[in-house]
PDB file of C-alpha atoms in Angstrom:
ATOM      1  CA  UNK U   1    -216.669 -94.906 -48.350  1.00 61.00           C
ATOM      2  CA  UNK U   2    -216.777 -96.338 -51.754  1.00 60.00           C
ATOM      3  CA  UNK U   3    -215.059 -93.135 -53.020  1.00 55.00           C
ATOM      4  CA  UNK U   4    -212.470 -93.364 -50.642  1.00 50.00           C
ATOM      5  CA  UNK U   5    -211.818 -96.789 -51.629  1.00 54.00           C
ATOM      6  CA  UNK U   6    -211.636 -96.015 -55.166  1.00 53.00           C
ATOM      7  CA  UNK U   7    -208.988 -92.921 -54.367  1.00 46.00           C
ATOM      8  CA  UNK U   8    -206.618 -95.429 -52.325  1.00 52.00           C
ATOM      9  CA  UNK U   9    -206.524 -97.951 -54.722  1.00 55.00           C
ATOM     10  CA  UNK U  10    -205.433 -95.220 -57.641  1.00 53.00           C
ATOM     11  CA  UNK U  11    -202.909 -93.787 -54.994  1.00 50.00           C
ATOM     12  CA  UNK U  12    -201.671 -97.343 -54.841  1.00 51.00           C
ATOM     13  CA  UNK U  13    -201.138 -98.039 -58.594  1.00 52.00           C
ATOM     14  CA  UNK U  14    -199.743 -94.627 -59.028  1.00 45.00           C
ATOM     15  CA  UNK U  15    -197.126 -95.756 -56.095  1.00 46.00           C
ATOM     16  CA  UNK U  16    -196.228 -98.986 -58.053  1.00 47.00           C
ATOM     17  CA  UNK U  17    -195.537 -96.982 -61.317  1.00 47.00           C
ATOM     18  CA  UNK U  18    -193.945 -94.139 -59.800  1.00 46.00           C
ATOM     19  CA  UNK U  19    -191.741 -97.048 -58.036  1.00 44.00           C
ATOM     20  CA  UNK U  20    -190.757 -98.637 -61.035  1.00 42.00           C
ATOM     21  CA  UNK U  21    -190.182 -95.496 -63.354  1.00 44.00           C
ATOM     22  CA  UNK U  22    -187.705 -93.436 -60.474  1.00 44.00           C
ATOM     23  CA  UNK U  23    -183.795 -94.369 -61.076  1.00 46.00           C
ATOM     24  CA  UNK U  24    -182.500 -96.899 -58.565  1.00 47.00           C
ATOM     25  CA  UNK U  25    -180.991 -95.919 -55.736  1.00 45.00           C
ATOM     26  CA  UNK U  26    -177.202 -96.780 -55.157  1.00 48.00           C
ATOM     27  CA  UNK U  27    -174.811 -96.856 -51.699  1.00 48.00           C
ATOM     28  CA  UNK U  28    -172.510 -94.074 -51.892  1.00 48.00           C
ATOM     29  CA  UNK U  29    -169.713 -96.372 -52.829  1.00 49.00           C
ATOM     30  CA  UNK U  30    -171.304 -97.244 -56.322  1.00 53.00           C
ATOM     31  CA  UNK U  31    -172.550 -93.630 -57.100  1.00 50.00           C
ATOM     32  CA  UNK U  32    -168.642 -93.073 -58.181  1.00 52.00           C
ATOM     33  CA  UNK U  33    -169.145 -93.516 -61.707  1.00 51.00           C
ATOM     34  CA  UNK U  34    -165.573 -94.862 -62.280  1.00 50.00           C
ATOM     35  CA  UNK U  35    -166.567 -97.856 -59.898  1.00 51.00           C
ATOM     36  CA  UNK U  36    -169.573 -98.724 -61.658  1.00 47.00           C
ATOM     37  CA  UNK U  37    -171.517 -97.987 -64.655  1.00 43.00           C
ATOM     38  CA  UNK U  38    -174.815 -98.968 -66.434  1.00 46.00           C
ATOM     39  CA  UNK U  39    -174.711-101.990 -64.157  1.00 50.00           C
ATOM     40  CA  UNK U  40    -171.647-103.455 -64.707  1.00 52.00           C
ATOM     41  CA  UNK U  41    -168.445-103.002 -63.149  1.00 51.00           C
ATOM     42  CA  UNK U  42    -165.631-100.894 -64.277  1.00 50.00           C
ATOM     43  CA  UNK U  43    -162.600-102.894 -63.891  1.00 52.00           C
ATOM     44  CA  UNK U  44    -160.384-100.488 -65.268  1.00 52.00           C
ATOM     45  CA  UNK U  45    -161.072 -97.925 -62.716  1.00 49.00           C
ATOM     46  CA  UNK U  46    -160.891 -99.931 -60.345  1.00 51.00           C
ATOM     47  CA  UNK U  47    -157.208-100.418 -60.886  1.00 53.00           C
ATOM     48  CA  UNK U  48    -156.705 -96.337 -61.169  1.00 68.00           C
ATOM     49  CA  UNK U  49    -154.513 -93.920 -59.247  1.00 74.00           C
ATOM     50  CA  UNK U  50    -157.571 -92.079 -58.132  1.00 83.00           C
ATOM     51  CA  UNK U  51    -159.202 -92.915 -54.946  1.00 89.00           C
ATOM     52  CA  UNK U  52    -162.965 -93.040 -53.988  1.00 87.00           C
ATOM     53  CA  UNK U  53    -162.066 -90.585 -51.157  1.00 92.00           C
ATOM     54  CA  UNK U  54    -159.261 -89.297 -49.163  1.00 95.00           C
ATOM     55  CA  UNK U  55    -159.489 -89.105 -45.143  1.00 97.00           C
ATOM     56  CA  UNK U  56    -157.411 -86.451 -43.540  1.00 98.00           C
ATOM     57  CA  UNK U  57    -156.006 -86.099 -39.948  1.00 98.00           C
ATOM     58  CA  UNK U  58    -154.005 -82.876 -38.763  1.00 98.00           C
ATOM     59  CA  UNK U  59    -152.619 -83.395 -35.180  1.00 98.00           C
ATOM     60  CA  UNK U  60    -150.532 -80.980 -32.742  1.00 97.00           C
ATOM     61  CA  UNK U  61    -150.376 -80.398 -29.407  1.00 97.00           C
ATOM     62  CA  UNK U  62    -153.977 -79.827 -27.637  1.00 96.00           C
ATOM     63  CA  UNK U  63    -153.414 -76.016 -27.038  1.00 95.00           C
ATOM     64  CA  UNK U  64    -152.279 -75.687 -31.021  1.00 96.00           C
ATOM     65  CA  UNK U  65    -155.196 -78.235 -32.129  1.00 96.00           C
ATOM     66  CA  UNK U  66    -157.717 -75.664 -30.731  1.00 95.00           C
ATOM     67  CA  UNK U  67    -156.059 -73.099 -32.488  1.00 96.00           C
ATOM     68  CA  UNK U  68    -156.347 -74.856 -35.752  1.00 97.00           C
ATOM     69  CA  UNK U  69    -159.495 -75.890 -35.067  1.00 96.00           C
ATOM     70  CA  UNK U  70    -160.560 -72.118 -34.526  1.00 95.00           C
ATOM     71  CA  UNK U  71    -158.678 -71.344 -38.210  1.00 95.00           C
ATOM     72  CA  UNK U  72    -160.541 -74.291 -40.015  1.00 94.00           C
ATOM     73  CA  UNK U  73    -163.950 -71.715 -39.544  1.00 90.00           C
ATOM     74  CA  UNK U  74    -166.302 -74.606 -38.972  1.00 92.00           C
ATOM     75  CA  UNK U  75    -168.373 -76.196 -36.428  1.00 93.00           C
ATOM     76  CA  UNK U  76    -166.174 -78.406 -34.739  1.00 95.00           C
ATOM     77  CA  UNK U  77    -167.713 -82.211 -33.362  1.00 96.00           C
ATOM     78  CA  UNK U  78    -166.136 -83.350 -30.665  1.00 96.00           C
ATOM     79  CA  UNK U  79    -165.382 -87.241 -31.107  1.00 96.00           C
ATOM     80  CA  UNK U  80    -165.545 -90.022 -28.785  1.00 90.00           C
ATOM     81  CA  UNK U  81    -164.357 -92.825 -30.502  1.00 94.00           C
ATOM     82  CA  UNK U  82    -164.405 -93.601 -34.503  1.00 97.00           C
ATOM     83  CA  UNK U  83    -165.161 -90.512 -36.408  1.00 97.00           C
ATOM     84  CA  UNK U  84    -167.557 -90.988 -39.782  1.00 95.00           C
ATOM     85  CA  UNK U  85    -165.388 -89.538 -42.681  1.00 95.00           C
ATOM     86  CA  UNK U  86    -166.771 -88.371 -45.925  1.00 90.00           C
ATOM     87  CA  UNK U  87    -169.202 -90.036 -47.457  1.00 86.00           C
ATOM     88  CA  UNK U  88    -169.128 -92.765 -44.547  1.00 90.00           C
ATOM     89  CA  UNK U  89    -166.927 -95.489 -46.472  1.00 92.00           C
ATOM     90  CA  UNK U  90    -164.886 -95.422 -43.403  1.00 95.00           C
ATOM     91  CA  UNK U  91    -164.667 -94.607 -39.764  1.00 97.00           C
ATOM     92  CA  UNK U  92    -161.469 -93.131 -38.592  1.00 98.00           C
ATOM     93  CA  UNK U  93    -160.171 -92.865 -34.994  1.00 98.00           C
ATOM     94  CA  UNK U  94    -156.942 -92.358 -33.005  1.00 98.00           C
ATOM     95  CA  UNK U  95    -155.812 -93.722 -29.745  1.00 98.00           C
ATOM     96  CA  UNK U  96    -153.053 -93.598 -27.756  1.00 98.00           C
ATOM     97  CA  UNK U  97    -150.840 -96.624 -27.567  1.00 98.00           C
ATOM     98  CA  UNK U  98    -149.931 -96.619 -23.912  1.00 97.00           C
ATOM     99  CA  UNK U  99    -153.388 -96.569 -22.239  1.00 97.00           C
ATOM    100  CA  UNK U 100    -155.632 -97.615 -25.456  1.00 96.00           C
ATOM    101  CA  UNK U 101    -157.825 -94.378 -25.094  1.00 97.00           C
ATOM    102  CA  UNK U 102    -159.283 -92.536 -27.684  1.00 98.00           C
ATOM    103  CA  UNK U 103    -157.083 -89.473 -27.963  1.00 98.00           C
ATOM    104  CA  UNK U 104    -158.822 -85.750 -27.555  1.00 97.00           C
ATOM    105  CA  UNK U 105    -160.484 -85.352 -31.457  1.00 97.00           C
ATOM    106  CA  UNK U 106    -162.594 -82.858 -33.107  1.00 97.00           C
ATOM    107  CA  UNK U 107    -164.183 -83.378 -36.758  1.00 97.00           C
ATOM    108  CA  UNK U 108    -164.387 -79.936 -38.129  1.00 96.00           C
ATOM    109  CA  UNK U 109    -164.302 -79.020 -41.880  1.00 94.00           C
ATOM    110  CA  UNK U 110    -164.073 -82.628 -43.009  1.00 94.00           C
ATOM    111  CA  UNK U 111    -160.678 -83.042 -41.408  1.00 97.00           C
ATOM    112  CA  UNK U 112    -160.244 -84.698 -37.993  1.00 98.00           C
ATOM    113  CA  UNK U 113    -158.247 -82.912 -35.683  1.00 98.00           C
ATOM    114  CA  UNK U 114    -156.255 -84.941 -33.046  1.00 98.00           C
ATOM    115  CA  UNK U 115    -154.236 -83.689 -29.897  1.00 98.00           C
ATOM    116  CA  UNK U 116    -151.142 -85.317 -29.648  1.00 97.00           C
ATOM    117  CA  UNK U 117    -147.952 -84.654 -27.451  1.00 97.00           C
ATOM    118  CA  UNK U 118    -144.567 -84.951 -29.388  1.00 97.00           C
ATOM    119  CA  UNK U 119    -143.093 -88.609 -29.223  1.00 97.00           C
ATOM    120  CA  UNK U 120    -146.162 -89.642 -28.091  1.00 98.00           C
ATOM    121  CA  UNK U 121    -146.968 -93.163 -29.581  1.00 98.00           C
ATOM    122  CA  UNK U 122    -150.223 -93.471 -31.154  1.00 98.00           C
ATOM    123  CA  UNK U 123    -152.429 -95.688 -33.359  1.00 98.00           C
ATOM    124  CA  UNK U 124    -154.731 -95.363 -36.273  1.00 98.00           C
ATOM    125  CA  UNK U 125    -158.023 -97.222 -36.010  1.00 98.00           C
ATOM    126  CA  UNK U 126    -159.896 -97.647 -39.232  1.00 98.00           C
ATOM    127  CA  UNK U 127    -163.141 -99.564 -40.049  1.00 97.00           C
ATOM    128  CA  UNK U 128    -164.339-100.250 -43.463  1.00 96.00           C
ATOM    129  CA  UNK U 129    -168.331 -99.587 -43.246  1.00 93.00           C
ATOM    130  CA  UNK U 130    -168.665-101.182 -46.853  1.00 89.00           C
ATOM    131  CA  UNK U 131    -169.917-104.527 -47.928  1.00 87.00           C
ATOM    132  CA  UNK U 132    -166.762-104.678 -50.213  1.00 88.00           C
ATOM    133  CA  UNK U 133    -163.094-105.037 -49.339  1.00 92.00           C
ATOM    134  CA  UNK U 134    -161.039-101.606 -49.630  1.00 93.00           C
ATOM    135  CA  UNK U 135    -157.295-100.979 -50.374  1.00 94.00           C
ATOM    136  CA  UNK U 136    -155.747 -97.981 -48.592  1.00 96.00           C
ATOM    137  CA  UNK U 137    -152.463 -95.761 -49.080  1.00 96.00           C
ATOM    138  CA  UNK U 138    -151.361 -94.181 -46.120  1.00 98.00           C
ATOM    139  CA  UNK U 139    -148.995 -91.091 -46.025  1.00 97.00           C
ATOM    140  CA  UNK U 140    -147.534 -89.954 -42.459  1.00 98.00           C
ATOM    141  CA  UNK U 141    -145.530 -86.903 -41.945  1.00 97.00           C
ATOM    142  CA  UNK U 142    -145.002 -86.904 -45.859  1.00 96.00           C
ATOM    143  CA  UNK U 143    -143.915 -90.395 -46.072  1.00 97.00           C
ATOM    144  CA  UNK U 144    -145.373 -93.814 -47.164  1.00 97.00           C
ATOM    145  CA  UNK U 145    -146.031 -95.523 -43.999  1.00 96.00           C
ATOM    146  CA  UNK U 146    -145.776 -99.116 -46.087  1.00 95.00           C
ATOM    147  CA  UNK U 147    -142.460 -97.971 -48.079  1.00 95.00           C
ATOM    148  CA  UNK U 148    -140.916 -95.035 -46.268  1.00 95.00           C
ATOM    149  CA  UNK U 149    -140.740 -93.020 -49.321  1.00 96.00           C
ATOM    150  CA  UNK U 150    -142.582 -89.787 -50.296  1.00 96.00           C
ATOM    151  CA  UNK U 151    -146.044 -89.996 -49.613  1.00 96.00           C
ATOM    152  CA  UNK U 152    -148.455 -89.790 -52.468  1.00 95.00           C
ATOM    153  CA  UNK U 153    -152.513 -90.506 -52.635  1.00 94.00           C
ATOM    154  CA  UNK U 154    -151.707 -93.911 -54.590  1.00 92.00           C
ATOM    155  CA  UNK U 155    -153.312 -97.062 -53.710  1.00 91.00           C
ATOM    156  CA  UNK U 156    -151.109 -99.291 -51.252  1.00 92.00           C
ATOM    157  CA  UNK U 157    -150.789-102.730 -49.946  1.00 91.00           C
ATOM    158  CA  UNK U 158    -152.714-101.928 -47.236  1.00 96.00           C
ATOM    159  CA  UNK U 159    -156.204-104.354 -47.450  1.00 96.00           C
ATOM    160  CA  UNK U 160    -159.539-103.914 -45.038  1.00 97.00           C
ATOM    161  CA  UNK U 161    -161.823-106.667 -45.733  1.00 96.00           C
ATOM    162  CA  UNK U 162    -165.535-105.887 -45.915  1.00 93.00           C
ATOM    163  CA  UNK U 163    -166.805-104.661 -42.224  1.00 95.00           C
ATOM    164  CA  UNK U 164    -163.390-105.303 -40.885  1.00 97.00           C
ATOM    165  CA  UNK U 165    -161.301-102.895 -38.809  1.00 98.00           C
ATOM    166  CA  UNK U 166    -157.576-102.263 -39.498  1.00 98.00           C
ATOM    167  CA  UNK U 167    -155.192-100.959 -36.431  1.00 98.00           C
ATOM    168  CA  UNK U 168    -152.281 -99.534 -37.846  1.00 98.00           C
ATOM    169  CA  UNK U 169    -149.511 -98.632 -35.065  1.00 97.00           C
ATOM    170  CA  UNK U 170    -146.218 -98.786 -36.913  1.00 96.00           C
ATOM    171  CA  UNK U 171    -144.722 -97.564 -40.264  1.00 96.00           C
ATOM    172  CA  UNK U 172    -141.764 -98.617 -42.512  1.00 94.00           C
ATOM    173  CA  UNK U 173    -139.866 -96.185 -39.966  1.00 91.00           C
ATOM    174  CA  UNK U 174    -140.952 -97.527 -36.830  1.00 96.00           C
ATOM    175  CA  UNK U 175    -143.615 -96.926 -34.146  1.00 97.00           C
ATOM    176  CA  UNK U 176    -145.976 -93.878 -35.035  1.00 98.00           C
ATOM    177  CA  UNK U 177    -144.766 -90.996 -32.771  1.00 98.00           C
ATOM    178  CA  UNK U 178    -146.366 -87.629 -32.888  1.00 98.00           C
ATOM    179  CA  UNK U 179    -143.926 -85.126 -34.014  1.00 97.00           C
ATOM    180  CA  UNK U 180    -143.450 -81.474 -33.199  1.00 97.00           C
ATOM    181  CA  UNK U 181    -145.942 -79.567 -34.811  1.00 96.00           C
ATOM    182  CA  UNK U 182    -145.044 -75.920 -36.331  1.00 91.00           C
ATOM    183  CA  UNK U 183    -147.229 -73.051 -37.588  1.00 93.00           C
ATOM    184  CA  UNK U 184    -150.582 -73.435 -39.464  1.00 95.00           C
ATOM    185  CA  UNK U 185    -149.064 -74.508 -42.574  1.00 96.00           C
ATOM    186  CA  UNK U 186    -150.510 -78.052 -42.269  1.00 96.00           C
ATOM    187  CA  UNK U 187    -154.018 -77.015 -42.089  1.00 95.00           C
ATOM    188  CA  UNK U 188    -153.754 -75.845 -45.611  1.00 95.00           C
ATOM    189  CA  UNK U 189    -151.763 -78.523 -47.226  1.00 95.00           C
ATOM    190  CA  UNK U 190    -153.698 -80.371 -49.370  1.00 89.00           C
ATOM    191  CA  UNK U 191    -150.439 -82.112 -52.061  1.00 95.00           C
ATOM    192  CA  UNK U 192    -150.365 -85.397 -51.800  1.00 95.00           C
ATOM    193  CA  UNK U 193    -147.169 -85.751 -50.098  1.00 95.00           C
ATOM    194  CA  UNK U 194    -148.439 -83.948 -47.404  1.00 96.00           C
ATOM    195  CA  UNK U 195    -146.131 -82.763 -44.360  1.00 97.00           C
ATOM    196  CA  UNK U 196    -145.503 -83.072 -40.607  1.00 97.00           C
ATOM    197  CA  UNK U 197    -148.916 -83.200 -38.694  1.00 98.00           C
ATOM    198  CA  UNK U 198    -150.472 -84.143 -41.671  1.00 98.00           C
ATOM    199  CA  UNK U 199    -151.876 -88.331 -41.788  1.00 98.00           C
ATOM    200  CA  UNK U 200    -153.597 -88.840 -45.434  1.00 98.00           C
ATOM    201  CA  UNK U 201    -155.367 -91.989 -46.145  1.00 98.00           C
ATOM    202  CA  UNK U 202    -156.475 -92.612 -49.833  1.00 96.00           C
ATOM    203  CA  UNK U 203    -159.035 -95.104 -49.901  1.00 94.00           C
ATOM    204  CA  UNK U 204    -160.335 -97.064 -53.245  1.00 90.00           C
ATOM    205  CA  UNK U 205    -162.720 -99.950 -53.665  1.00 86.00           C
ATOM    206  CA  UNK U 206    -160.325-103.173 -54.189  1.00 86.00           C
ATOM    207  CA  UNK U 207    -159.354-104.356 -57.447  1.00 77.00           C
ATOM    208  CA  UNK U 208    -160.942-107.813 -57.102  1.00 79.00           C
ATOM    209  CA  UNK U 209    -164.127-106.185 -55.126  1.00 77.00           C
ATOM    210  CA  UNK U 210    -167.376-108.113 -56.553  1.00 72.00           C
ATOM    211  CA  UNK U 211    -169.738-106.211 -58.714  1.00 61.00           C
ATOM    212  CA  UNK U 212    -173.066-105.454 -57.029  1.00 56.00           C
ATOM    213  CA  UNK U 213    -175.996-104.003 -59.291  1.00 53.00           C
ATOM    214  CA  UNK U 214    -178.128-100.892 -58.400  1.00 51.00           C
ATOM    215  CA  UNK U 215    -181.455-101.086 -55.858  1.00 52.00           C
ATOM    216  CA  UNK U 216    -184.692-100.026 -56.503  1.00 54.00           C
ATOM    217  CA  UNK U 217    -186.703 -97.862 -54.358  1.00 52.00           C
ATOM    218  CA  UNK U 218    -188.335 -99.306 -51.607  1.00 58.00           C
ATOM    219  CA  UNK U 219    -192.216 -98.548 -50.726  1.00 59.00           C
ATOM    220  CA  UNK U 220    -191.500 -96.717 -47.861  1.00 59.00           C
ATOM    221  CA  UNK U 221    -188.951 -94.418 -49.997  1.00 53.00           C
ATOM    222  CA  UNK U 222    -191.881 -93.115 -52.315  1.00 55.00           C
ATOM    223  CA  UNK U 223    -193.860 -90.716 -51.381  1.00 55.00           C
ATOM    224  CA  UNK U 224    -197.928 -89.990 -52.047  1.00 58.00           C
ATOM    225  CA  UNK U 225    -198.250 -89.411 -55.404  1.00 57.00           C
ATOM    226  CA  UNK U 226    -194.683 -89.697 -56.299  1.00 52.00           C
ATOM    227  CA  UNK U 227    -193.915 -85.991 -55.548  1.00 54.00           C
ATOM    228  CA  UNK U 228    -190.679 -86.703 -53.659  1.00 50.00           C
ATOM    229  CA  UNK U 229    -188.620 -89.948 -52.077  1.00 49.00           C
ATOM    230  CA  UNK U 230    -189.595 -89.813 -48.350  1.00 48.00           C
ATOM    231  CA  UNK U 231    -187.205 -91.197 -45.453  1.00 47.00           C
ATOM    232  CA  UNK U 232    -183.768 -91.806 -45.741  1.00 43.00           C
ATOM    233  CA  UNK U 233    -182.237 -94.318 -48.211  1.00 41.00           C
ATOM    234  CA  UNK U 234    -179.837 -96.542 -46.174  1.00 41.00           C
ATOM    235  CA  UNK U 235    -176.265 -95.949 -47.738  1.00 40.00           C
ATOM    236  CA  UNK U 236    -174.978 -99.216 -46.461  1.00 38.00           C
ATOM    237  CA  UNK U 237    -176.827-102.722 -45.935  1.00 38.00           C
TER     238      UNK U 237
END
């Protein structure tokens, strides 16, 4: 019994020392060196034209969407509501305006595929999952949703506060309406401008977002003998 207590005490001390020596964990939106560096906010990088992430939506008629998903060559996941995009910074979904129902959509290879008929009115729903405000640039069918000019992946005027939801059903040209999409080119277009059938949302950390320091490993994330962290670090708190 004394030997067991001695081993347990030694293990506890080793865990404590490992916990203090292992590098701190940070949420995904803090791991970008352009947004956070050595415990200090990188203000210059927060105003850059490089987005933290780009969420891509490809839409087409139902039968064509299924064909595009097959061409994507990845495992599709049917979505019923909002889909988690990229590193989990935002959730994204598309609804029919008339009925308010979520449209048929599949997350495949990092792209959200949405089935929509030509001239069908739709709305984009985006949820900010981080505790910081975000700023968005939204390109729809090759046009900037706010200005009507050529779409780009630059910071736009749309803002989503911490944990808030943005609903977008209009652009500078009027209500958002699906168009007829021809061919498969939309699937392979990754240009900043895009084309008909492609919606791109460039997500930036807001320029006035407060800086939050890195977090230390919790005891539950440290394995015995400090070999490997166990459990899954929480990305957002």
